[in-house]
PDB file of C-alpha atoms in Angstrom:
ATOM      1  CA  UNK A  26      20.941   5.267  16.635  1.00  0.00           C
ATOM      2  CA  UNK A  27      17.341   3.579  16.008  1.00  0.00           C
ATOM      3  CA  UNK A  28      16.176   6.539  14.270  1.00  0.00           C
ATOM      4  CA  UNK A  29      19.829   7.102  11.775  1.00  0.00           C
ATOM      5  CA  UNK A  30      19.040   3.003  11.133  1.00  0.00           C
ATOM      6  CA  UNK A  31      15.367   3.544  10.251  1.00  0.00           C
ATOM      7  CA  UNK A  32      15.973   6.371   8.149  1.00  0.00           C
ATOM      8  CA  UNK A  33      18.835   4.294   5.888  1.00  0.00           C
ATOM      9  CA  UNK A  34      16.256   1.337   5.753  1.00  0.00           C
ATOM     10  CA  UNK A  35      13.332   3.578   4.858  1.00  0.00           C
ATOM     11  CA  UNK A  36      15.495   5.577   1.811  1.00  0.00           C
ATOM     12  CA  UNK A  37      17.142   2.234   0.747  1.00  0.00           C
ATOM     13  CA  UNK A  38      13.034   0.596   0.278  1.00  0.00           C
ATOM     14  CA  UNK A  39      12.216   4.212  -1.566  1.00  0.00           C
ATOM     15  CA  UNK A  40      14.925   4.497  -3.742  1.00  0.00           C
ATOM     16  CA  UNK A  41      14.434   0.734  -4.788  1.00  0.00           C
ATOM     17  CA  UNK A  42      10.804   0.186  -4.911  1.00  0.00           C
ATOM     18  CA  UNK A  43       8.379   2.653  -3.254  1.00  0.00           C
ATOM     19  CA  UNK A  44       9.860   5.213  -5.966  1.00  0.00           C
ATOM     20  CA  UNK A  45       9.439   2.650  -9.062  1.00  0.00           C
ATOM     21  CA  UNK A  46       6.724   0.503  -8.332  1.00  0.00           C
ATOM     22  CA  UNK A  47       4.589   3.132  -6.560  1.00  0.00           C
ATOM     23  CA  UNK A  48       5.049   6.019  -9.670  1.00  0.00           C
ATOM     24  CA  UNK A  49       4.613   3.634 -12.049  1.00  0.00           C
ATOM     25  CA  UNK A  50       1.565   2.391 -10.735  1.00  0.00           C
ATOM     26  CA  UNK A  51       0.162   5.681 -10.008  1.00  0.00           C
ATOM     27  CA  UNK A  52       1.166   6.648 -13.847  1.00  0.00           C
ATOM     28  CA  UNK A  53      -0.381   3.709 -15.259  1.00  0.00           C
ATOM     29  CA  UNK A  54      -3.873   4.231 -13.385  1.00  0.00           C
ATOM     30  CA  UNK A  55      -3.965   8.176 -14.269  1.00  0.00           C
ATOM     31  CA  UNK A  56      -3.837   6.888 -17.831  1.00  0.00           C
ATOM     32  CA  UNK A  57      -6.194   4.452 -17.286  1.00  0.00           C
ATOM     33  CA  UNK A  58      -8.419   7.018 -16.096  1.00  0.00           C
ATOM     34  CA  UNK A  59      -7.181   9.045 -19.186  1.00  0.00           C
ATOM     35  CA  UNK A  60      -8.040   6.643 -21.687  1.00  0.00           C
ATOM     36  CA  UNK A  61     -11.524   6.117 -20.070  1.00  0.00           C
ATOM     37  CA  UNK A  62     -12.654   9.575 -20.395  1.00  0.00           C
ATOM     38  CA  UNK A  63     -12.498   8.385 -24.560  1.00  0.00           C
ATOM     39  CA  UNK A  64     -15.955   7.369 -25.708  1.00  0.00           C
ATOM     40  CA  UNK A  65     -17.312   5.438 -28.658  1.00  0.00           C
ATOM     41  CA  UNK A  66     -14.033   3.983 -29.792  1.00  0.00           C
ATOM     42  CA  UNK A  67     -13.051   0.309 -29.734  1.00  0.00           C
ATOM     43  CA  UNK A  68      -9.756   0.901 -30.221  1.00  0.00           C
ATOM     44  CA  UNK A  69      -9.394   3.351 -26.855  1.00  0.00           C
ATOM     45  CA  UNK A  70     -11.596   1.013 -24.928  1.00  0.00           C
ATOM     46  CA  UNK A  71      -9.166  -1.540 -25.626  1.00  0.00           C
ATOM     47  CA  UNK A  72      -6.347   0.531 -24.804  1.00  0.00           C
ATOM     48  CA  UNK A  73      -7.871   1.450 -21.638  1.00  0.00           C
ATOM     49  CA  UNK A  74      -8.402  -2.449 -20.924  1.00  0.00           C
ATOM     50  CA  UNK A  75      -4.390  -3.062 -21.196  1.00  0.00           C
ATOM     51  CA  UNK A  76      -3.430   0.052 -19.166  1.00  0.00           C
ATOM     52  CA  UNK A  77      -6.059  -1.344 -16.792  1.00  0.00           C
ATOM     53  CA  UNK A  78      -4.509  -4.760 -16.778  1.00  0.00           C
ATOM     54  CA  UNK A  79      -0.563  -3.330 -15.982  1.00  0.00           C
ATOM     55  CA  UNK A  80      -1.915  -0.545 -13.478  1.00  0.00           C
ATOM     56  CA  UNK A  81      -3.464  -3.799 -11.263  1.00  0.00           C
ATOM     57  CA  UNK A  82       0.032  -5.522 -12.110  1.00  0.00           C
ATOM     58  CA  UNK A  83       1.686  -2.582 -10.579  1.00  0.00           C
ATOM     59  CA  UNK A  84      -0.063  -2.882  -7.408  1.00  0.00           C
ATOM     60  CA  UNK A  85       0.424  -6.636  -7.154  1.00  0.00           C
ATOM     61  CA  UNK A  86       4.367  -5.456  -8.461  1.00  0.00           C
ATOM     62  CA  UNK A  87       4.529  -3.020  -5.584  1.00  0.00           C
ATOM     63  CA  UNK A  88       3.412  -5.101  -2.796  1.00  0.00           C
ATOM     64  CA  UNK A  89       5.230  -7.953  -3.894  1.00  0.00           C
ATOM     65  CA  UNK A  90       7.998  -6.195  -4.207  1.00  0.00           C
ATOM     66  CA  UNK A  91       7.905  -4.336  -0.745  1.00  0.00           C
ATOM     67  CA  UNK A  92       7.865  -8.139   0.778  1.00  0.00           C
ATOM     68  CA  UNK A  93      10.849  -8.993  -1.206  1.00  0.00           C
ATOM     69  CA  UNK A  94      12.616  -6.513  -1.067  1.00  0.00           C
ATOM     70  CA  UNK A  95      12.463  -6.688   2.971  1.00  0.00           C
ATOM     71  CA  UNK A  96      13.854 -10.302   2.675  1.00  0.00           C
ATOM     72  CA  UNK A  97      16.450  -9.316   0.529  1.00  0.00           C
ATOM     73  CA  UNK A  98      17.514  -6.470   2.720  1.00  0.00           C
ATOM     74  CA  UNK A  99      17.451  -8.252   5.980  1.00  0.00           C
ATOM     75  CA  UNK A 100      19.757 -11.195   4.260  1.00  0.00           C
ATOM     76  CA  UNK A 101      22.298  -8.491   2.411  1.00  0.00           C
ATOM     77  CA  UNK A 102      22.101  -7.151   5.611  1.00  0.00           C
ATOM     78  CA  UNK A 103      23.358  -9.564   7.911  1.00  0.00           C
ATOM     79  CA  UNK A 104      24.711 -12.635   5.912  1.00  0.00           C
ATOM     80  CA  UNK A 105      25.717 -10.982   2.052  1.00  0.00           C
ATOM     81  CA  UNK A 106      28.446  -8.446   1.357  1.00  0.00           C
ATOM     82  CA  UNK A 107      26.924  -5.631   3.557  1.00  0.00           C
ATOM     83  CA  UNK A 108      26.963  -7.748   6.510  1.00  0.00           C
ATOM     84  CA  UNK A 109      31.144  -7.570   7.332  1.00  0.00           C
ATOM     85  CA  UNK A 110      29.834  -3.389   7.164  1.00  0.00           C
ATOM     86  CA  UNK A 111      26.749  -4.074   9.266  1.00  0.00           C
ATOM     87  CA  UNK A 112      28.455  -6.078  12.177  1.00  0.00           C
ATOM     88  CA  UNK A 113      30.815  -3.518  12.285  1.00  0.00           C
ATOM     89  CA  UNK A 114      28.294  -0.694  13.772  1.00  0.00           C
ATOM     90  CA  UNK A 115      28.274  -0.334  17.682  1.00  0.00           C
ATOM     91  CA  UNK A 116      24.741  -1.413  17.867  1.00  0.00           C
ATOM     92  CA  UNK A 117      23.381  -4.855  19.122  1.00  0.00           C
ATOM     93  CA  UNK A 118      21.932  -7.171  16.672  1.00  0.00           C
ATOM     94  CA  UNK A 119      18.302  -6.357  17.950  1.00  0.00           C
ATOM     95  CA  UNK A 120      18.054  -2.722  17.269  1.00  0.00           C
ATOM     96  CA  UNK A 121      19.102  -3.398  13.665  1.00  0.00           C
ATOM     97  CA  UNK A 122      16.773  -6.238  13.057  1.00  0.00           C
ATOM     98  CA  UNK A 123      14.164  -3.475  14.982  1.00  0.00           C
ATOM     99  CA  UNK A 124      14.752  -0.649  12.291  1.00  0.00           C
ATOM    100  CA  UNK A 125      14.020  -3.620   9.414  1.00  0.00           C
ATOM    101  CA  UNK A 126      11.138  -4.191  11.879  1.00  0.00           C
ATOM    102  CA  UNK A 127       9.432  -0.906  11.629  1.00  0.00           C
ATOM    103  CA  UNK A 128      10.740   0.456   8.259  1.00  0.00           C
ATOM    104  CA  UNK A 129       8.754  -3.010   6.638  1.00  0.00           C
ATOM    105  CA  UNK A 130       5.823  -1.649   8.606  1.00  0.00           C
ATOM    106  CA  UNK A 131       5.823   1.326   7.231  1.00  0.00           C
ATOM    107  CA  UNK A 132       6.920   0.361   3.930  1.00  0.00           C
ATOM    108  CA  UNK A 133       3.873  -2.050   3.688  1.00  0.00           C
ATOM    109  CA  UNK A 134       1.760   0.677   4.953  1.00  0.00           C
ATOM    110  CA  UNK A 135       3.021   3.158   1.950  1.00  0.00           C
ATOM    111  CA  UNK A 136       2.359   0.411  -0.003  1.00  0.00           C
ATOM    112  CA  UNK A 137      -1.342  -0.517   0.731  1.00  0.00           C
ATOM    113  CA  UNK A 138      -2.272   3.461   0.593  1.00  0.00           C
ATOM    114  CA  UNK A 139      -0.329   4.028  -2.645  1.00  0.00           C
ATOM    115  CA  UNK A 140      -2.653   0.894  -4.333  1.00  0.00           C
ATOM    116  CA  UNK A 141      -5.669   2.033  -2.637  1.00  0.00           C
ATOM    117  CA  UNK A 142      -5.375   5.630  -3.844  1.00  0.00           C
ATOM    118  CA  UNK A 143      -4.525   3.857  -7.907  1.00  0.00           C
ATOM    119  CA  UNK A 144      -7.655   1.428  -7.119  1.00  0.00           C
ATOM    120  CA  UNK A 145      -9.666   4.849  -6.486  1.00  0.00           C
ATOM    121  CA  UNK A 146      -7.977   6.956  -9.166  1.00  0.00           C
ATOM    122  CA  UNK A 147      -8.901   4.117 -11.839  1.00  0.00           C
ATOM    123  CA  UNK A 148     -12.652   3.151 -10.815  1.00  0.00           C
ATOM    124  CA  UNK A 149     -13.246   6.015  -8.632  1.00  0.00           C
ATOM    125  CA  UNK A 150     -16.350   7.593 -10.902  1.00  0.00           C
ATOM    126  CA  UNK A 151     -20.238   7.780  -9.500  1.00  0.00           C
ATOM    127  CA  UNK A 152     -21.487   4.802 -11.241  1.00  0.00           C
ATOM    128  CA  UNK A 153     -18.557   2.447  -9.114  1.00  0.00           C
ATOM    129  CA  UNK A 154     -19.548   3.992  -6.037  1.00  0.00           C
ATOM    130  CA  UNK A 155     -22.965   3.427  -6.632  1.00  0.00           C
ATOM    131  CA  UNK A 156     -22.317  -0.063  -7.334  1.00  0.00           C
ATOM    132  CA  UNK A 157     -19.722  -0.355  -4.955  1.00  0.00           C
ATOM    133  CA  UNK A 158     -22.558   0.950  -2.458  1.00  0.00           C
ATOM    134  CA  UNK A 159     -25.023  -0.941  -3.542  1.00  0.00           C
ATOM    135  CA  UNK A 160     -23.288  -4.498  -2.707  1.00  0.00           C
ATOM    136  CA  UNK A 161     -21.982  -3.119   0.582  1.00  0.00           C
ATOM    137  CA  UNK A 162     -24.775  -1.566   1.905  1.00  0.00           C
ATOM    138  CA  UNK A 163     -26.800  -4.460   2.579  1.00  0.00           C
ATOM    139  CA  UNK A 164     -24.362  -6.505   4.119  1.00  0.00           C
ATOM    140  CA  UNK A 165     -23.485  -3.399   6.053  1.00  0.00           C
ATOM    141  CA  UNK A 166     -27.380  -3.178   7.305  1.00  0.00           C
ATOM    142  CA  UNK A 167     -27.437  -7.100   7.963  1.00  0.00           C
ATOM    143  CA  UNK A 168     -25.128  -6.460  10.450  1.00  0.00           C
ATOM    144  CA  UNK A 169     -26.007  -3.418  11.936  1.00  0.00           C
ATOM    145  CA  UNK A 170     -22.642  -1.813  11.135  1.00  0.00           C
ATOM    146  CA  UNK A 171     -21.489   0.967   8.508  1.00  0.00           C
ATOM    147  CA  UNK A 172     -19.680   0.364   4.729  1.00  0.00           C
ATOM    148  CA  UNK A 173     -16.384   2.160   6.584  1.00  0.00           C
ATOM    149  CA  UNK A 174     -16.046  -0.497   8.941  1.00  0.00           C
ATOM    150  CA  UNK A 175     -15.881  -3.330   6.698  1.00  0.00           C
ATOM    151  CA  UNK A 176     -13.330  -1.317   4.521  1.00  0.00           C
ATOM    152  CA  UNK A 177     -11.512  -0.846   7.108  1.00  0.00           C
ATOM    153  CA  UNK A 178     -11.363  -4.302   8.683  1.00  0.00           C
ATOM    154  CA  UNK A 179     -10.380  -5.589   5.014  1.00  0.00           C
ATOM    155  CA  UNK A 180      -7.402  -2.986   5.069  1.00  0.00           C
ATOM    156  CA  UNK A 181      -6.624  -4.296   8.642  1.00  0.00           C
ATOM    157  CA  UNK A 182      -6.663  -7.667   7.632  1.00  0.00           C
ATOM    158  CA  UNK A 183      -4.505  -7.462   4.409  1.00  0.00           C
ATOM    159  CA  UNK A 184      -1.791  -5.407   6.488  1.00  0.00           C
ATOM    160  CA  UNK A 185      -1.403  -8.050   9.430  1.00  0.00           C
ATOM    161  CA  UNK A 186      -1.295 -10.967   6.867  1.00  0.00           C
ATOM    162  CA  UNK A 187       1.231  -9.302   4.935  1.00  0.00           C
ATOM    163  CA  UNK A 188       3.004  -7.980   7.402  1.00  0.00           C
ATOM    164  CA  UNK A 189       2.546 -11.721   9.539  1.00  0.00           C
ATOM    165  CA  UNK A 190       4.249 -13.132   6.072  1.00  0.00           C
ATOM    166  CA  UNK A 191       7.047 -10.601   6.039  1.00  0.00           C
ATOM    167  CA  UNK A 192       8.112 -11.872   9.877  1.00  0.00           C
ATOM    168  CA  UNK A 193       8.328 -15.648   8.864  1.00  0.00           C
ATOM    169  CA  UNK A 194       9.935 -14.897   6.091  1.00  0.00           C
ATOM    170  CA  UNK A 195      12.720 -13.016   8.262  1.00  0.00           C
ATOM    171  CA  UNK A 196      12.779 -16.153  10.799  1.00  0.00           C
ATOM    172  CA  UNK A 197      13.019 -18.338   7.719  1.00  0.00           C
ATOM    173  CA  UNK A 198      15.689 -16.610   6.749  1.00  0.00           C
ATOM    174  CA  UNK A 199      17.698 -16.325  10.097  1.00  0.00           C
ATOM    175  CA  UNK A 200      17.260 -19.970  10.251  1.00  0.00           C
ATOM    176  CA  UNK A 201      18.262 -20.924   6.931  1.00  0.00           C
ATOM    177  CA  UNK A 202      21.630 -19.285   7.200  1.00  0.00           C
ATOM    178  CA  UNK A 203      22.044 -21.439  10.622  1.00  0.00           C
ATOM    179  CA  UNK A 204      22.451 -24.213   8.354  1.00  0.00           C
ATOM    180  CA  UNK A 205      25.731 -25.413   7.088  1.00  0.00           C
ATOM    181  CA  UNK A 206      24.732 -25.584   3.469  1.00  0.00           C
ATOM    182  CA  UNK A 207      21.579 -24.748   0.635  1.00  0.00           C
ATOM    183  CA  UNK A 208      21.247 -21.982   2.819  1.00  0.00           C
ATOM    184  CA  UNK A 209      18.741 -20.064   0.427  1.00  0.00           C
ATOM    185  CA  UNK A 210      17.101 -23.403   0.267  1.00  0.00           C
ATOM    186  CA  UNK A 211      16.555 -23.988   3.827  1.00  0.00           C
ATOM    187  CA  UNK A 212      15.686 -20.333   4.115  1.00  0.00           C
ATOM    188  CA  UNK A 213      12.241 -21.007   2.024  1.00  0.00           C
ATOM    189  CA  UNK A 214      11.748 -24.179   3.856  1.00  0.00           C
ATOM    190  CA  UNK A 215      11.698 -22.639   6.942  1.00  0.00           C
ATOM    191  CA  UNK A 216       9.823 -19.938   6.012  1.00  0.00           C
ATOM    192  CA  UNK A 217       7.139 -21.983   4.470  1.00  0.00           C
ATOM    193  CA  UNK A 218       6.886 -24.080   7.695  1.00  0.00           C
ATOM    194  CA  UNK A 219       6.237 -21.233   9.634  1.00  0.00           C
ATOM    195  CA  UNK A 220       3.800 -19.804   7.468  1.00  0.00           C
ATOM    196  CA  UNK A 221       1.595 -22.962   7.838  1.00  0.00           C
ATOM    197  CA  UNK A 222       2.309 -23.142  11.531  1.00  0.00           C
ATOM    198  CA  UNK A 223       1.085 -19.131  11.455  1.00  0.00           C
ATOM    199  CA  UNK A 224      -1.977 -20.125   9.632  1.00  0.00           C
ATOM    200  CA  UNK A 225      -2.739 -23.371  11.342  1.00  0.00           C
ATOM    201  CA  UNK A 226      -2.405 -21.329  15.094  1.00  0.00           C
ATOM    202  CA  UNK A 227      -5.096 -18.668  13.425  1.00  0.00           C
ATOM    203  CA  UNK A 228      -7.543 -21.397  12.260  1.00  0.00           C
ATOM    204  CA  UNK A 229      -7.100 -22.968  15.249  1.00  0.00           C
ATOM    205  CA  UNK A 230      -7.602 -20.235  17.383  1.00  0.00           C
ATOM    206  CA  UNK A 231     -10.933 -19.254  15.456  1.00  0.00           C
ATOM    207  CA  UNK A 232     -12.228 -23.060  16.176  1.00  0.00           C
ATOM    208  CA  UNK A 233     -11.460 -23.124  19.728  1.00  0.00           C
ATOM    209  CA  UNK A 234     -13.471 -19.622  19.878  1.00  0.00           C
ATOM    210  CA  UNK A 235     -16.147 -21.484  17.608  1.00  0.00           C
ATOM    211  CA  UNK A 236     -16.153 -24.129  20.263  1.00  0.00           C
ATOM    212  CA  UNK A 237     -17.806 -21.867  22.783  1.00  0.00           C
ATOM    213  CA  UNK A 238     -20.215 -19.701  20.704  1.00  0.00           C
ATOM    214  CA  UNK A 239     -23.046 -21.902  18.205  1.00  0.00           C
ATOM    215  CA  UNK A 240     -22.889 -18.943  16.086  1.00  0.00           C
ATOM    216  CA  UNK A 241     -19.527 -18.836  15.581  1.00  0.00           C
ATOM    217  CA  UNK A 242     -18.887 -22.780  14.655  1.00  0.00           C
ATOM    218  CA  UNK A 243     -21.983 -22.387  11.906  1.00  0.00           C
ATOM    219  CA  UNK A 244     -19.361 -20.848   9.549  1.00  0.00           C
ATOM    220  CA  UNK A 245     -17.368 -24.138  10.018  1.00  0.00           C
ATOM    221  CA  UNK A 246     -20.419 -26.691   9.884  1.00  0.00           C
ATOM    222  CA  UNK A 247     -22.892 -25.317   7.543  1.00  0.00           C
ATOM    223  CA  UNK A 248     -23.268 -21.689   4.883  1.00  0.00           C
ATOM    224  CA  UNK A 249     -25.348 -20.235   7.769  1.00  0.00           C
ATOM    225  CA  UNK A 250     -23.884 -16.672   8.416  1.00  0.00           C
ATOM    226  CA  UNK A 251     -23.145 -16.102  12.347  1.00  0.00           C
ATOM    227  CA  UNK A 252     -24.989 -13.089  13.686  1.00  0.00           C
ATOM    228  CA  UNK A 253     -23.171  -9.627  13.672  1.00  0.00           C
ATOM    229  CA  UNK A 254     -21.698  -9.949  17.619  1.00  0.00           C
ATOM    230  CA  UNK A 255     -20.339 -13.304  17.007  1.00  0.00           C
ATOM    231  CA  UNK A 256     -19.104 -12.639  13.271  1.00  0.00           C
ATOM    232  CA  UNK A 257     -17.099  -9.448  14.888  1.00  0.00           C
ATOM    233  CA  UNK A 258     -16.220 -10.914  17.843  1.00  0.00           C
ATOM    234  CA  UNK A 259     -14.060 -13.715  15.629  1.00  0.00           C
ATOM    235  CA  UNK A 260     -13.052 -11.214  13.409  1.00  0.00           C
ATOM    236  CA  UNK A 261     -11.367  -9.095  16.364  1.00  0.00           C
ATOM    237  CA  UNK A 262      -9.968 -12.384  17.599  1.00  0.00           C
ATOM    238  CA  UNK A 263      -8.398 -13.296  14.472  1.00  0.00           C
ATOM    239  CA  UNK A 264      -6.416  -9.500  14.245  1.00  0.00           C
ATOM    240  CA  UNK A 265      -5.610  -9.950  17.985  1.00  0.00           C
ATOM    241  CA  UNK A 266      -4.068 -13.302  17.154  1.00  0.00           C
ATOM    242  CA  UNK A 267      -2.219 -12.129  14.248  1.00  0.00           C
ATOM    243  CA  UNK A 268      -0.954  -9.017  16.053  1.00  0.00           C
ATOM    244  CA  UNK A 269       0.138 -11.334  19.299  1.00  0.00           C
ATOM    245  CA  UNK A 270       2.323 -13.078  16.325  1.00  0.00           C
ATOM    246  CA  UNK A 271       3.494 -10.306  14.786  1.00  0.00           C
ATOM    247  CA  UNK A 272       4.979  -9.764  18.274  1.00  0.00           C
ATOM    248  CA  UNK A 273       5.814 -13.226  18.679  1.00  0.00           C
ATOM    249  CA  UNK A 274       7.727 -13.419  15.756  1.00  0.00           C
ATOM    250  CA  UNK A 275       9.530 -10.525  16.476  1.00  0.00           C
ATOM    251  CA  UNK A 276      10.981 -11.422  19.637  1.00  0.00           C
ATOM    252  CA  UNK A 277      11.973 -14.695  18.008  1.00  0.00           C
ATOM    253  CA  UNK A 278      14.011 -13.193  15.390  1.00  0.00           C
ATOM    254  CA  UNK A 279      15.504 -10.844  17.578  1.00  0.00           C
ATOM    255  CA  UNK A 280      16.617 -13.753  20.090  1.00  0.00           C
ATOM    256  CA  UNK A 281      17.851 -15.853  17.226  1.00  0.00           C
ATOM    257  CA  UNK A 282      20.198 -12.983  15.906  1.00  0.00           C
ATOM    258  CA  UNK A 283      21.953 -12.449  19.314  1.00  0.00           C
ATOM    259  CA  UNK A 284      22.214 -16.323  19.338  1.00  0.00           C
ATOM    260  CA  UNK A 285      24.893 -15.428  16.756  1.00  0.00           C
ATOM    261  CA  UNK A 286      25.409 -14.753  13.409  1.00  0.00           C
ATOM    262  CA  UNK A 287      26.869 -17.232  10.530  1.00  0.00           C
ATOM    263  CA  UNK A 288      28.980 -14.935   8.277  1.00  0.00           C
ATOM    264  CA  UNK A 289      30.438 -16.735   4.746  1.00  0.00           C
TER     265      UNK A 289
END
């Protein structure tokens, strides 16, 4: 039943954003690259400047809207009109809010790849690279590690943040519609609070790490760089902490669902 639930998520997220906000985005950075290709002409280099401009709104659109459209989903889901339909299917509370669990993942992670490849479509020419090389490579040597590992960290990081932000936001709104009244209201309130808490548990959690490494706490006392080890070491502990709360939060929402459900 997991799998039937995941697919329905999945299409729903497609047919209402991944399928806009992704072609769109794609369109507007092939053009981009179109207009580029022009040379010696104002006017085309400033049409290539406002294509430019909505292709990075479309992937700001199309992650935002992935987030959103999660929230809105999960809340249709359980408290709006769908939810007398969705409390209706013999399935516990927990494997539905599990399908909305993976299908964000992977939503997110369609997402993240489709604004990566516009990113690459758009600036991907020889000089870029070169630059692009250029101001990686030495902080790649510094550290005795390689220009795909900090890419790939920086992906890493983005995902778990977003993804972190997408699981308060569910909590949020399970809590908020615990409330008796300004639901919605108490939704973002909650949601907020736990995104500080999140934040504050990750900061701490990097200090108390800094506490027992010199290195480490010279990135909160001073603009001394740590050394590679140490500057990986908190780097790895910050994506372990964020994917403990990923879990966390998941576990939460899932126990405050079968807690019951508020229906108007």
């Amino acid at each position: 039943m997991l799998r039937k639930l995941l697919k329905y998520d999945l299409r729903d997220a497609f047919n209402k954003v991944i399928l806009i906000y992704a072609t769109l985005t794609l369109l507007l950075s092939v053009a981009t690259k179109l207009f580029g290709l022009i040379e010696n002409s104002a006017v085309w280099e400033l049409v290539t400047s406002i294509s430019f401009g909505f292709a990075v709104s479309g992937i700001f659109g199309l992650i935002i809207n992935v987030i959103i459209h999660t929230w809105v989903n999960l809340a249709n889901g359980f408290y709006g009109d769908r939810s007398y339909l969705t409390h209706t299917l013999p399935v516990t509370k927990g494997t539905l809010y599990t399908s909305k669990f993976f299908a964000a993942a992977l939503n997110l992670v369609i997402g993240i790849a489709v604004s990566a490849a516009a990113l690459l479509i758009m600036l991907g020419t020889k000089e870029n690279f070169e630059f692009l090389k250029s101001m990686l490579l030495p902080l790649a040597d510094m550290y005795d590690t390689s220009v795909a590992w900090l890419i790939s960290v920086l992906l890493l990081e983005v995902f778990m943040q977003m993804f972190s932000l997408i699981q308060v936001g569910n909590i949020g709104i399970i809590l908020g519609h615990r409330c008796n009244g300004a639901k919605v209201a108490m939704s973002f309130l909650f949601g907020g609070c736990m995104y500080v808490l999140t934040t504050l548990i990750v900061l701490g959690a990097a200090f108390l790490c800094a506490l027992f490494n010199e290195n480490i706490m010279q990135l909160f006392i001073s603009n001394e760089m740590a050394n590679m080890d140490s500057l990986k070491a908190l780097i790895y502990l910050c994506l372990g902490v964020y994917a403990a709360l990923i879990v966390i939060e998941y576990f939460v929402a899932k126990y405050l669902l079968k807690k019951g459900v508020n229906v108007d």
